[in-house]
Amino acid sequence: MDNRVRNLKTVDSCAKFRKNALRLGESDLAQQAQVRAIEIRAELYGCQTMAEKLSLEAVYAYEAILTKKDGKTTRASRTWQMIKRHGIIEAVERAVNRESVTQGYTALAEMGLEKYAFEAVILKYPELFSIDAVKKSEERMNIWLRT
């Protein structure tokens, strides 16, 4: 990450930097500013572990995609309800263990943010999740990486 982006401290400063980078045709810097804003949001949430932080980054990345698609601020309401009800790690587990594949990965991959998929978080910290969640994550990531 560029040092100018790494030194950004607020979501607003990231948004301004991103806007200016896009205006100047610096799409790589704009992407980095978007990623930095996601990191800042997760840091502000007050996570206890790195797995929780990465899981929240996944939610914030998905919200960034929804916001861009809808043209207005859009929250991942159902995901936040699940986090509130079950906690961050359990919410990720439940989301991945659904029979239907979430729409999140496709949207994340289209914006170059596939590292924020819940499945990627599970594979990074398999000891925190069930064997079923790890297996589904492996299967999905293998399919996605082949396409």
mmCIF file of N, CA, C and O in Angstrom, residues 35-138:
data_model
loop_
_atom_site.group_PDB
_atom_site.id
_atom_site.type_symbol
_atom_site.label_atom_id
_atom_site.label_comp_id
_atom_site.label_asym_id
_atom_site.label_seq_id
_atom_site.Cartn_x
_atom_site.Cartn_y
_atom_site.Cartn_z
ATOM 1 N N VAL A 35 -9.726 0.373 0.126
ATOM 2 C CA VAL A 35 -9.312 -0.695 1.045
ATOM 3 C C VAL A 35 -8.953 -0.109 2.404
ATOM 4 O O VAL A 35 -9.341 -0.648 3.449
ATOM 5 N N ARG A 36 -8.252 1.018 2.426
ATOM 6 C CA ARG A 36 -7.876 1.652 3.697
ATOM 7 C C ARG A 36 -9.124 2.082 4.470
ATOM 8 O O ARG A 36 -9.185 1.931 5.700
ATOM 9 N N ALA A 37 -10.131 2.597 3.777
ATOM 10 C CA ALA A 37 -11.387 2.987 4.450
ATOM 11 C C ALA A 37 -12.050 1.767 5.084
ATOM 12 O O ALA A 37 -12.569 1.848 6.207
ATOM 13 N N ILE A 38 -12.009 0.646 4.402
ATOM 14 C CA ILE A 38 -12.573 -0.601 4.941
ATOM 15 C C ILE A 38 -11.814 -1.002 6.203
ATOM 16 O O ILE A 38 -12.415 -1.362 7.218
ATOM 17 N N GLU A 39 -10.493 -0.914 6.158
ATOM 18 C CA GLU A 39 -9.675 -1.251 7.332
ATOM 19 C C GLU A 39 -10.006 -0.343 8.523
ATOM 20 O O GLU A 39 -10.135 -0.818 9.653
ATOM 21 N N ILE A 40 -10.139 0.939 8.256
ATOM 22 C CA ILE A 40 -10.429 1.898 9.331
ATOM 23 C C ILE A 40 -11.776 1.586 9.971
ATOM 24 O O ILE A 40 -11.915 1.594 11.198
ATOM 25 N N ARG A 41 -12.781 1.316 9.146
ATOM 26 C CA ARG A 41 -14.108 0.984 9.696
ATOM 27 C C ARG A 41 -14.037 -0.226 10.622
ATOM 28 O O ARG A 41 -14.618 -0.229 11.702
ATOM 29 N N ALA A 42 -13.308 -1.249 10.192
ATOM 30 C CA ALA A 42 -13.189 -2.460 11.014
ATOM 31 C C ALA A 42 -12.429 -2.166 12.306
ATOM 32 O O ALA A 42 -12.797 -2.663 13.376
ATOM 33 N N GLU A 43 -11.396 -1.354 12.233
ATOM 34 C CA GLU A 43 -10.632 -0.983 13.429
ATOM 35 C C GLU A 43 -11.513 -0.246 14.426
ATOM 36 O O GLU A 43 -11.415 -0.462 15.636
ATOM 37 N N LEU A 44 -12.373 0.623 13.932
ATOM 38 C CA LEU A 44 -13.237 1.417 14.807
ATOM 39 C C LEU A 44 -14.312 0.583 15.488
ATOM 40 O O LEU A 44 -14.848 0.978 16.521
ATOM 41 N N TYR A 45 -14.616 -0.565 14.934
ATOM 42 C CA TYR A 45 -15.652 -1.427 15.500
ATOM 43 C C TYR A 45 -15.230 -1.986 16.857
ATOM 44 O O TYR A 45 -16.066 -2.226 17.714
ATOM 45 N N GLY A 46 -13.947 -2.182 17.044
ATOM 46 C CA GLY A 46 -13.457 -2.693 18.316
ATOM 47 C C GLY A 46 -13.383 -4.200 18.386
ATOM 48 O O GLY A 46 -13.863 -4.815 19.331
ATOM 49 N N CYS A 47 -12.767 -4.808 17.414
ATOM 50 C CA CYS A 47 -12.636 -6.265 17.353
ATOM 51 C C CYS A 47 -11.676 -6.774 18.419
ATOM 52 O O CYS A 47 -10.735 -6.090 18.809
ATOM 53 N N GLN A 48 -11.915 -8.002 18.828
ATOM 54 C CA GLN A 48 -11.052 -8.650 19.815
ATOM 55 C C GLN A 48 -9.933 -9.462 19.157
ATOM 56 O O GLN A 48 -8.885 -9.652 19.759
ATOM 57 N N THR A 49 -10.168 -9.953 17.946
ATOM 58 C CA THR A 49 -9.186 -10.804 17.270
ATOM 59 C C THR A 49 -9.020 -10.373 15.819
ATOM 60 O O THR A 49 -9.870 -9.657 15.265
ATOM 61 N N MET A 50 -7.948 -10.847 15.206
ATOM 62 C CA MET A 50 -7.711 -10.549 13.793
ATOM 63 C C MET A 50 -8.785 -11.200 12.923
ATOM 64 O O MET A 50 -9.206 -10.630 11.919
ATOM 65 N N ALA A 51 -9.259 -12.373 13.311
ATOM 66 C CA ALA A 51 -10.319 -13.037 12.538
ATOM 67 C C ALA A 51 -11.587 -12.182 12.539
ATOM 68 O O ALA A 51 -12.256 -12.058 11.505
ATOM 69 N N GLU A 52 -11.921 -11.587 13.677
ATOM 70 C CA GLU A 52 -13.087 -10.707 13.739
ATOM 71 C C GLU A 52 -12.871 -9.475 12.862
ATOM 72 O O GLU A 52 -13.775 -9.064 12.129
ATOM 73 N N LYS A 53 -11.667 -8.911 12.906
ATOM 74 C CA LYS A 53 -11.364 -7.728 12.099
ATOM 75 C C LYS A 53 -11.511 -8.038 10.609
ATOM 76 O O LYS A 53 -12.143 -7.286 9.868
ATOM 77 N N LEU A 54 -10.948 -9.170 10.183
ATOM 78 C CA LEU A 54 -11.055 -9.538 8.764
ATOM 79 C C LEU A 54 -12.497 -9.824 8.367
ATOM 80 O O LEU A 54 -12.918 -9.494 7.248
ATOM 81 N N SER A 55 -13.255 -10.412 9.272
ATOM 82 C CA SER A 55 -14.671 -10.677 8.992
ATOM 83 C C SER A 55 -15.436 -9.366 8.816
ATOM 84 O O SER A 55 -16.269 -9.241 7.910
ATOM 85 N N LEU A 56 -15.160 -8.401 9.678
ATOM 86 C CA LEU A 56 -15.819 -7.103 9.555
ATOM 87 C C LEU A 56 -15.367 -6.364 8.302
ATOM 88 O O LEU A 56 -16.173 -5.689 7.653
ATOM 89 N N GLU A 57 -14.097 -6.498 7.953
ATOM 90 C CA GLU A 57 -13.629 -5.903 6.700
ATOM 91 C C GLU A 57 -14.416 -6.480 5.534
ATOM 92 O O GLU A 57 -14.757 -5.760 4.589
ATOM 93 N N ALA A 58 -14.736 -7.775 5.607
ATOM 94 C CA ALA A 58 -15.535 -8.410 4.558
ATOM 95 C C ALA A 58 -16.920 -7.765 4.467
ATOM 96 O O ALA A 58 -17.422 -7.495 3.374
ATOM 97 N N VAL A 59 -17.532 -7.505 5.612
ATOM 98 C CA VAL A 59 -18.861 -6.872 5.628
ATOM 99 C C VAL A 59 -18.773 -5.458 5.063
ATOM 100 O O VAL A 59 -19.583 -5.062 4.222
ATOM 101 N N TYR A 60 -17.787 -4.695 5.504
ATOM 102 C CA TYR A 60 -17.644 -3.318 5.023
ATOM 103 C C TYR A 60 -17.313 -3.268 3.525
ATOM 104 O O TYR A 60 -17.769 -2.375 2.810
ATOM 105 N N ALA A 61 -16.520 -4.220 3.046
ATOM 106 C CA ALA A 61 -16.225 -4.283 1.615
ATOM 107 C C ALA A 61 -17.497 -4.554 0.824
ATOM 108 O O ALA A 61 -17.758 -3.926 -0.215
ATOM 109 N N TYR A 62 -18.313 -5.471 1.317
ATOM 110 C CA TYR A 62 -19.575 -5.782 0.652
ATOM 111 C C TYR A 62 -20.492 -4.553 0.658
ATOM 112 O O TYR A 62 -21.133 -4.243 -0.352
ATOM 113 N N GLU A 63 -20.533 -3.839 1.767
ATOM 114 C CA GLU A 63 -21.341 -2.616 1.821
ATOM 115 C C GLU A 63 -20.845 -1.570 0.823
ATOM 116 O O GLU A 63 -21.648 -0.859 0.208
ATOM 117 N N ALA A 64 -19.534 -1.478 0.642
ATOM 118 C CA ALA A 64 -18.983 -0.534 -0.339
ATOM 119 C C ALA A 64 -19.464 -0.879 -1.745
ATOM 120 O O ALA A 64 -19.800 0.009 -2.544
ATOM 121 N N ILE A 65 -19.540 -2.171 -2.025
ATOM 122 C CA ILE A 65 -20.020 -2.609 -3.336
ATOM 123 C C ILE A 65 -21.506 -2.305 -3.492
ATOM 124 O O ILE A 65 -21.943 -1.811 -4.526
ATOM 125 N N LEU A 66 -22.286 -2.605 -2.457
ATOM 126 C CA LEU A 66 -23.724 -2.310 -2.508
ATOM 127 C C LEU A 66 -23.960 -0.815 -2.689
ATOM 128 O O LEU A 66 -24.832 -0.414 -3.463
ATOM 129 N N THR A 67 -23.193 -0.006 -1.985
ATOM 130 C CA THR A 67 -23.325 1.446 -2.081
ATOM 131 C C THR A 67 -23.022 1.921 -3.492
ATOM 132 O O THR A 67 -23.749 2.745 -4.047
ATOM 133 N N LYS A 68 -21.961 1.395 -4.081
ATOM 134 C CA LYS A 68 -21.606 1.788 -5.448
ATOM 135 C C LYS A 68 -22.697 1.368 -6.425
ATOM 136 O O LYS A 68 -23.091 2.134 -7.293
ATOM 137 N N LYS A 69 -23.186 0.145 -6.252
ATOM 138 C CA LYS A 69 -24.223 -0.383 -7.150
ATOM 139 C C LYS A 69 -25.530 0.417 -7.049
ATOM 140 O O LYS A 69 -26.144 0.750 -8.049
ATOM 141 N N ASP A 70 -25.925 0.736 -5.804
ATOM 142 C CA ASP A 70 -27.192 1.425 -5.570
ATOM 143 C C ASP A 70 -27.100 2.947 -5.731
ATOM 144 O O ASP A 70 -28.122 3.619 -5.796
ATOM 145 N N GLY A 71 -25.875 3.477 -5.714
ATOM 146 C CA GLY A 71 -25.704 4.915 -5.829
ATOM 147 C C GLY A 71 -26.049 5.671 -4.554
ATOM 148 O O GLY A 71 -26.194 6.884 -4.563
ATOM 149 N N LYS A 72 -26.212 4.958 -3.462
ATOM 150 C CA LYS A 72 -26.484 5.570 -2.158
ATOM 151 C C LYS A 72 -25.956 4.623 -1.083
ATOM 152 O O LYS A 72 -25.748 3.434 -1.331
ATOM 153 N N THR A 73 -25.728 5.149 0.099
ATOM 154 C CA THR A 73 -25.206 4.333 1.185
ATOM 155 C C THR A 73 -26.150 3.166 1.456
ATOM 156 O O THR A 73 -27.330 3.361 1.705
ATOM 157 N N THR A 74 -25.609 1.960 1.383
ATOM 158 C CA THR A 74 -26.404 0.752 1.580
ATOM 159 C C THR A 74 -25.703 -0.146 2.587
ATOM 160 O O THR A 74 -24.527 -0.445 2.439
ATOM 161 N N ARG A 75 -26.438 -0.551 3.602
ATOM 162 C CA ARG A 75 -25.881 -1.423 4.640
ATOM 163 C C ARG A 75 -26.277 -2.877 4.389
ATOM 164 O O ARG A 75 -27.317 -3.142 3.796
ATOM 165 N N ALA A 76 -25.451 -3.770 4.866
ATOM 166 C CA ALA A 76 -25.729 -5.215 4.802
ATOM 167 C C ALA A 76 -26.583 -5.556 6.024
ATOM 168 O O ALA A 76 -26.119 -6.165 6.984
ATOM 169 N N SER A 77 -27.828 -5.141 5.996
ATOM 170 C CA SER A 77 -28.706 -5.192 7.167
ATOM 171 C C SER A 77 -28.844 -6.578 7.778
ATOM 172 O O SER A 77 -28.746 -6.742 8.997
ATOM 173 N N ARG A 78 -29.078 -7.578 6.954
ATOM 174 C CA ARG A 78 -29.252 -8.932 7.486
ATOM 175 C C ARG A 78 -27.974 -9.446 8.140
ATOM 176 O O ARG A 78 -28.019 -10.117 9.169
ATOM 177 N N THR A 79 -26.853 -9.116 7.550
ATOM 178 C CA THR A 79 -25.575 -9.547 8.122
ATOM 179 C C THR A 79 -25.347 -8.885 9.474
ATOM 180 O O THR A 79 -24.938 -9.537 10.432
ATOM 181 N N TRP A 80 -25.646 -7.586 9.567
ATOM 182 C CA TRP A 80 -25.468 -6.883 10.848
ATOM 183 C C TRP A 80 -26.415 -7.430 11.910
ATOM 184 O O TRP A 80 -26.037 -7.543 13.082
ATOM 185 N N GLN A 81 -27.621 -7.781 11.508
ATOM 186 C CA GLN A 81 -28.555 -8.388 12.467
ATOM 187 C C GLN A 81 -27.999 -9.707 12.986
ATOM 188 O O GLN A 81 -28.080 -9.999 14.181
ATOM 189 N N MET A 82 -27.429 -10.496 12.089
ATOM 190 C CA MET A 82 -26.861 -11.780 12.479
ATOM 191 C C MET A 82 -25.651 -11.569 13.399
ATOM 192 O O MET A 82 -25.474 -12.302 14.369
ATOM 193 N N ILE A 83 -24.822 -10.574 13.104
ATOM 194 C CA ILE A 83 -23.666 -10.277 13.955
ATOM 195 C C ILE A 83 -24.136 -9.858 15.344
ATOM 196 O O ILE A 83 -23.591 -10.312 16.353
ATOM 197 N N LYS A 84 -25.159 -9.035 15.395
ATOM 198 C CA LYS A 84 -25.674 -8.576 16.685
ATOM 199 C C LYS A 84 -26.246 -9.745 17.494
ATOM 200 O O LYS A 84 -26.052 -9.844 18.699
ATOM 201 N N ARG A 85 -26.930 -10.645 16.809
ATOM 202 C CA ARG A 85 -27.589 -11.769 17.471
ATOM 203 C C ARG A 85 -26.613 -12.874 17.886
ATOM 204 O O ARG A 85 -26.754 -13.459 18.953
ATOM 205 N N HIS A 86 -25.607 -13.159 17.033
ATOM 206 C CA HIS A 86 -24.770 -14.341 17.240
ATOM 207 C C HIS A 86 -23.279 -14.043 17.438
ATOM 208 O O HIS A 86 -22.518 -14.961 17.744
ATOM 209 N N GLY A 87 -22.866 -12.817 17.224
ATOM 210 C CA GLY A 87 -21.441 -12.502 17.272
ATOM 211 C C GLY A 87 -20.833 -12.614 15.879
ATOM 212 O O GLY A 87 -21.412 -13.220 14.978
ATOM 213 N N ILE A 88 -19.655 -12.036 15.720
ATOM 214 C CA ILE A 88 -19.037 -11.936 14.395
ATOM 215 C C ILE A 88 -18.683 -13.313 13.822
ATOM 216 O O ILE A 88 -19.075 -13.655 12.702
ATOM 217 N N ILE A 89 -17.965 -14.102 14.586
ATOM 218 C CA ILE A 89 -17.484 -15.395 14.077
ATOM 219 C C ILE A 89 -18.649 -16.335 13.770
ATOM 220 O O ILE A 89 -18.683 -16.976 12.716
ATOM 221 N N GLU A 90 -19.620 -16.401 14.658
ATOM 222 C CA GLU A 90 -20.784 -17.265 14.426
ATOM 223 C C GLU A 90 -21.593 -16.788 13.213
ATOM 224 O O GLU A 90 -22.120 -17.603 12.445
ATOM 225 N N ALA A 91 -21.667 -15.482 13.005
ATOM 226 C CA ALA A 91 -22.387 -14.951 11.839
ATOM 227 C C ALA A 91 -21.697 -15.379 10.544
ATOM 228 O O ALA A 91 -22.364 -15.760 9.574
ATOM 229 N N VAL A 92 -20.379 -15.331 10.522
ATOM 230 C CA VAL A 92 -19.630 -15.775 9.337
ATOM 231 C C VAL A 92 -19.881 -17.263 9.097
ATOM 232 O O VAL A 92 -20.145 -17.683 7.975
ATOM 233 N N GLU A 93 -19.818 -18.030 10.165
ATOM 234 C CA GLU A 93 -20.079 -19.471 10.075
ATOM 235 C C GLU A 93 -21.459 -19.732 9.460
ATOM 236 O O GLU A 93 -21.604 -20.529 8.540
ATOM 237 N N ARG A 94 -22.463 -19.071 9.972
ATOM 238 C CA ARG A 94 -23.833 -19.268 9.492
ATOM 239 C C ARG A 94 -23.975 -18.854 8.024
ATOM 240 O O ARG A 94 -24.649 -19.528 7.244
ATOM 241 N N ALA A 95 -23.353 -17.746 7.665
ATOM 242 C CA ALA A 95 -23.454 -17.267 6.282
ATOM 243 C C ALA A 95 -22.842 -18.266 5.304
ATOM 244 O O ALA A 95 -23.417 -18.555 4.253
ATOM 245 N N VAL A 96 -21.704 -18.811 5.654
ATOM 246 C CA VAL A 96 -21.021 -19.752 4.757
ATOM 247 C C VAL A 96 -21.715 -21.102 4.725
ATOM 248 O O VAL A 96 -21.722 -21.776 3.703
ATOM 249 N N ASN A 97 -22.336 -21.493 5.817
ATOM 250 C CA ASN A 97 -22.990 -22.802 5.866
ATOM 251 C C ASN A 97 -24.353 -22.837 5.192
ATOM 252 O O ASN A 97 -24.969 -23.899 5.133
ATOM 253 N N ARG A 98 -24.814 -21.726 4.673
ATOM 254 C CA ARG A 98 -26.064 -21.755 3.901
ATOM 255 C C ARG A 98 -25.856 -22.598 2.653
ATOM 256 O O ARG A 98 -24.770 -22.644 2.088
ATOM 257 N N GLU A 99 -26.919 -23.235 2.235
ATOM 258 C CA GLU A 99 -26.823 -24.069 1.025
ATOM 259 C C GLU A 99 -26.538 -23.238 -0.216
ATOM 260 O O GLU A 99 -25.755 -23.619 -1.062
ATOM 261 N N SER A 100 -27.198 -22.092 -0.315
ATOM 262 C CA SER A 100 -26.971 -21.261 -1.491
ATOM 263 C C SER A 100 -25.725 -20.412 -1.284
ATOM 264 O O SER A 100 -25.435 -19.954 -0.190
ATOM 265 N N VAL A 101 -24.983 -20.243 -2.351
ATOM 266 C CA VAL A 101 -23.772 -19.436 -2.311
ATOM 267 C C VAL A 101 -24.170 -17.976 -2.185
ATOM 268 O O VAL A 101 -25.084 -17.513 -2.859
ATOM 269 N N THR A 102 -23.458 -17.261 -1.328
ATOM 270 C CA THR A 102 -23.774 -15.846 -1.159
ATOM 271 C C THR A 102 -23.395 -15.064 -2.413
ATOM 272 O O THR A 102 -22.494 -15.440 -3.152
ATOM 273 N N GLN A 103 -24.083 -13.964 -2.625
ATOM 274 C CA GLN A 103 -23.804 -13.095 -3.764
ATOM 275 C C GLN A 103 -22.533 -12.291 -3.537
ATOM 276 O O GLN A 103 -21.970 -11.725 -4.447
ATOM 277 N N GLY A 104 -22.093 -12.261 -2.302
ATOM 278 C CA GLY A 104 -20.972 -11.416 -1.921
ATOM 279 C C GLY A 104 -19.697 -11.663 -2.696
ATOM 280 O O GLY A 104 -19.052 -10.719 -3.142
ATOM 281 N N TYR A 105 -19.320 -12.924 -2.882
ATOM 282 C CA TYR A 105 -18.036 -13.193 -3.517
ATOM 283 C C TYR A 105 -17.994 -12.651 -4.939
ATOM 284 O O TYR A 105 -17.012 -12.020 -5.326
ATOM 285 N N THR A 106 -19.021 -12.893 -5.708
ATOM 286 C CA THR A 106 -19.041 -12.420 -7.092
ATOM 287 C C THR A 106 -18.883 -10.910 -7.143
ATOM 288 O O THR A 106 -18.088 -10.385 -7.916
ATOM 289 N N ALA A 107 -19.618 -10.222 -6.286
ATOM 290 C CA ALA A 107 -19.535 -8.769 -6.257
ATOM 291 C C ALA A 107 -18.146 -8.312 -5.814
ATOM 292 O O ALA A 107 -17.580 -7.378 -6.389
ATOM 293 N N LEU A 108 -17.588 -8.973 -4.813
ATOM 294 C CA LEU A 108 -16.247 -8.622 -4.335
ATOM 295 C C LEU A 108 -15.199 -8.858 -5.421
ATOM 296 O O LEU A 108 -14.327 -8.020 -5.644
ATOM 297 N N ALA A 109 -15.293 -9.994 -6.103
ATOM 298 C CA ALA A 109 -14.321 -10.327 -7.144
ATOM 299 C C ALA A 109 -14.358 -9.316 -8.285
ATOM 300 O O ALA A 109 -13.317 -8.948 -8.833
ATOM 301 N N GLU A 110 -15.549 -8.851 -8.635
ATOM 302 C CA GLU A 110 -15.685 -7.870 -9.717
ATOM 303 C C GLU A 110 -14.959 -6.570 -9.398
ATOM 304 O O GLU A 110 -14.541 -5.856 -10.294
ATOM 305 N N MET A 111 -14.788 -6.265 -8.104
ATOM 306 C CA MET A 111 -14.102 -5.034 -7.710
ATOM 307 C C MET A 111 -12.682 -5.293 -7.216
ATOM 308 O O MET A 111 -12.044 -4.404 -6.667
ATOM 309 N N GLY A 112 -12.191 -6.512 -7.413
ATOM 310 C CA GLY A 112 -10.839 -6.832 -6.982
ATOM 311 C C GLY A 112 -10.688 -6.965 -5.479
ATOM 312 O O GLY A 112 -9.601 -6.812 -4.934
ATOM 313 N N LEU A 113 -11.781 -7.267 -4.785
ATOM 314 C CA LEU A 113 -11.774 -7.373 -3.331
ATOM 315 C C LEU A 113 -12.084 -8.789 -2.846
ATOM 316 O O LEU A 113 -12.577 -8.982 -1.746
ATOM 317 N N GLU A 114 -11.765 -9.795 -3.661
ATOM 318 C CA GLU A 114 -12.119 -11.173 -3.315
ATOM 319 C C GLU A 114 -11.463 -11.660 -2.021
ATOM 320 O O GLU A 114 -11.961 -12.584 -1.388
ATOM 321 N N LYS A 115 -10.382 -11.026 -1.603
ATOM 322 C CA LYS A 115 -9.751 -11.444 -0.341
ATOM 323 C C LYS A 115 -10.659 -11.177 0.857
ATOM 324 O O LYS A 115 -10.404 -11.666 1.950
ATOM 325 N N TYR A 116 -11.739 -10.421 0.657
ATOM 326 C CA TYR A 116 -12.669 -10.109 1.735
ATOM 327 C C TYR A 116 -13.857 -11.066 1.823
ATOM 328 O O TYR A 116 -14.761 -10.852 2.609
ATOM 329 N N ALA A 117 -13.847 -12.122 1.043
ATOM 330 C CA ALA A 117 -14.930 -13.110 1.133
ATOM 331 C C ALA A 117 -14.875 -13.805 2.486
ATOM 332 O O ALA A 117 -13.787 -14.067 3.021
ATOM 333 N N PHE A 118 -16.032 -14.104 3.054
ATOM 334 C CA PHE A 118 -16.072 -14.844 4.313
ATOM 335 C C PHE A 118 -15.295 -16.155 4.193
ATOM 336 O O PHE A 118 -14.641 -16.592 5.130
ATOM 337 N N GLU A 119 -15.400 -16.781 3.029
ATOM 338 C CA GLU A 119 -14.705 -18.052 2.823
ATOM 339 C C GLU A 119 -13.192 -17.879 2.986
ATOM 340 O O GLU A 119 -12.515 -18.752 3.536
ATOM 341 N N ALA A 120 -12.658 -16.765 2.523
ATOM 342 C CA ALA A 120 -11.222 -16.492 2.662
ATOM 343 C C ALA A 120 -10.841 -16.331 4.131
ATOM 344 O O ALA A 120 -9.780 -16.787 4.569
ATOM 345 N N VAL A 121 -11.711 -15.686 4.903
ATOM 346 C CA VAL A 121 -11.459 -15.519 6.339
ATOM 347 C C VAL A 121 -11.448 -16.885 7.025
ATOM 348 O O VAL A 121 -10.564 -17.182 7.838
ATOM 349 N N ILE A 122 -12.404 -17.726 6.682
ATOM 350 C CA ILE A 122 -12.478 -19.058 7.288
ATOM 351 C C ILE A 122 -11.227 -19.868 6.975
ATOM 352 O O ILE A 122 -10.677 -20.535 7.852
ATOM 353 N N LEU A 123 -10.755 -19.785 5.749
ATOM 354 C CA LEU A 123 -9.565 -20.557 5.386
ATOM 355 C C LEU A 123 -8.304 -20.011 6.050
ATOM 356 O O LEU A 123 -7.342 -20.754 6.266
ATOM 357 N N LYS A 124 -8.316 -18.753 6.394
ATOM 358 C CA LYS A 124 -7.168 -18.170 7.087
ATOM 359 C C LYS A 124 -7.158 -18.563 8.572
ATOM 360 O O LYS A 124 -6.101 -18.692 9.172
ATOM 361 N N TYR A 125 -8.341 -18.757 9.156
ATOM 362 C CA TYR A 125 -8.476 -19.113 10.573
ATOM 363 C C TYR A 125 -9.379 -20.341 10.739
ATOM 364 O O TYR A 125 -10.403 -20.281 11.413
ATOM 365 N N PRO A 126 -9.013 -21.472 10.149
ATOM 366 C CA PRO A 126 -9.897 -22.651 10.174
ATOM 367 C C PRO A 126 -10.178 -23.184 11.577
ATOM 368 O O PRO A 126 -11.223 -23.797 11.801
ATOM 369 N N GLU A 127 -9.279 -22.940 12.503
ATOM 370 C CA GLU A 127 -9.461 -23.456 13.871
ATOM 371 C C GLU A 127 -10.645 -22.812 14.590
ATOM 372 O O GLU A 127 -11.133 -23.347 15.583
ATOM 373 N N LEU A 128 -11.138 -21.691 14.085
ATOM 374 C CA LEU A 128 -12.260 -20.987 14.722
ATOM 375 C C LEU A 128 -13.625 -21.423 14.194
ATOM 376 O O LEU A 128 -14.652 -21.012 14.724
ATOM 377 N N PHE A 129 -13.613 -22.256 13.147
ATOM 378 C CA PHE A 129 -14.856 -22.600 12.471
ATOM 379 C C PHE A 129 -15.060 -24.109 12.424
ATOM 380 O O PHE A 129 -14.133 -24.881 12.618
ATOM 381 N N SER A 130 -16.280 -24.498 12.122
ATOM 382 C CA SER A 130 -16.605 -25.926 12.042
ATOM 383 C C SER A 130 -15.940 -26.568 10.829
ATOM 384 O O SER A 130 -15.567 -25.884 9.869
ATOM 385 N N ILE A 131 -15.829 -27.871 10.887
ATOM 386 C CA ILE A 131 -15.270 -28.630 9.766
ATOM 387 C C ILE A 131 -16.105 -28.403 8.510
ATOM 388 O O ILE A 131 -15.569 -28.251 7.411
ATOM 389 N N ASP A 132 -17.432 -28.343 8.666
ATOM 390 C CA ASP A 132 -18.317 -28.111 7.518
ATOM 391 C C ASP A 132 -18.056 -26.754 6.865
ATOM 392 O O ASP A 132 -18.016 -26.651 5.638
ATOM 393 N N ALA A 133 -17.892 -25.723 7.679
ATOM 394 C CA ALA A 133 -17.646 -24.380 7.141
ATOM 395 C C ALA A 133 -16.307 -24.336 6.410
ATOM 396 O O ALA A 133 -16.200 -23.731 5.338
ATOM 397 N N VAL A 134 -15.304 -24.984 6.959
ATOM 398 C CA VAL A 134 -13.989 -25.016 6.311
ATOM 399 C C VAL A 134 -14.083 -25.769 4.989
ATOM 400 O O VAL A 134 -13.560 -25.313 3.962
ATOM 401 N N LYS A 135 -14.781 -26.896 4.989
ATOM 402 C CA LYS A 135 -14.923 -27.699 3.763
ATOM 403 C C LYS A 135 -15.662 -26.910 2.677
ATOM 404 O O LYS A 135 -15.230 -26.876 1.526
ATOM 405 N N LYS A 136 -16.765 -26.268 3.043
ATOM 406 C CA LYS A 136 -17.511 -25.474 2.060
ATOM 407 C C LYS A 136 -16.666 -24.327 1.536
ATOM 408 O O LYS A 136 -16.697 -24.010 0.346
ATOM 409 N N SER A 137 -15.911 -23.704 2.421
ATOM 410 C CA SER A 137 -15.052 -22.588 2.007
ATOM 411 C C SER A 137 -13.989 -23.052 1.024
ATOM 412 O O SER A 137 -13.731 -22.389 0.012
ATOM 413 N N GLU A 138 -13.373 -24.192 1.313
ATOM 414 C CA GLU A 138 -12.365 -24.744 0.405
ATOM 415 C C GLU A 138 -12.963 -25.044 -0.962
ATOM 416 O O GLU A 138 -12.387 -24.702 -2.000
#
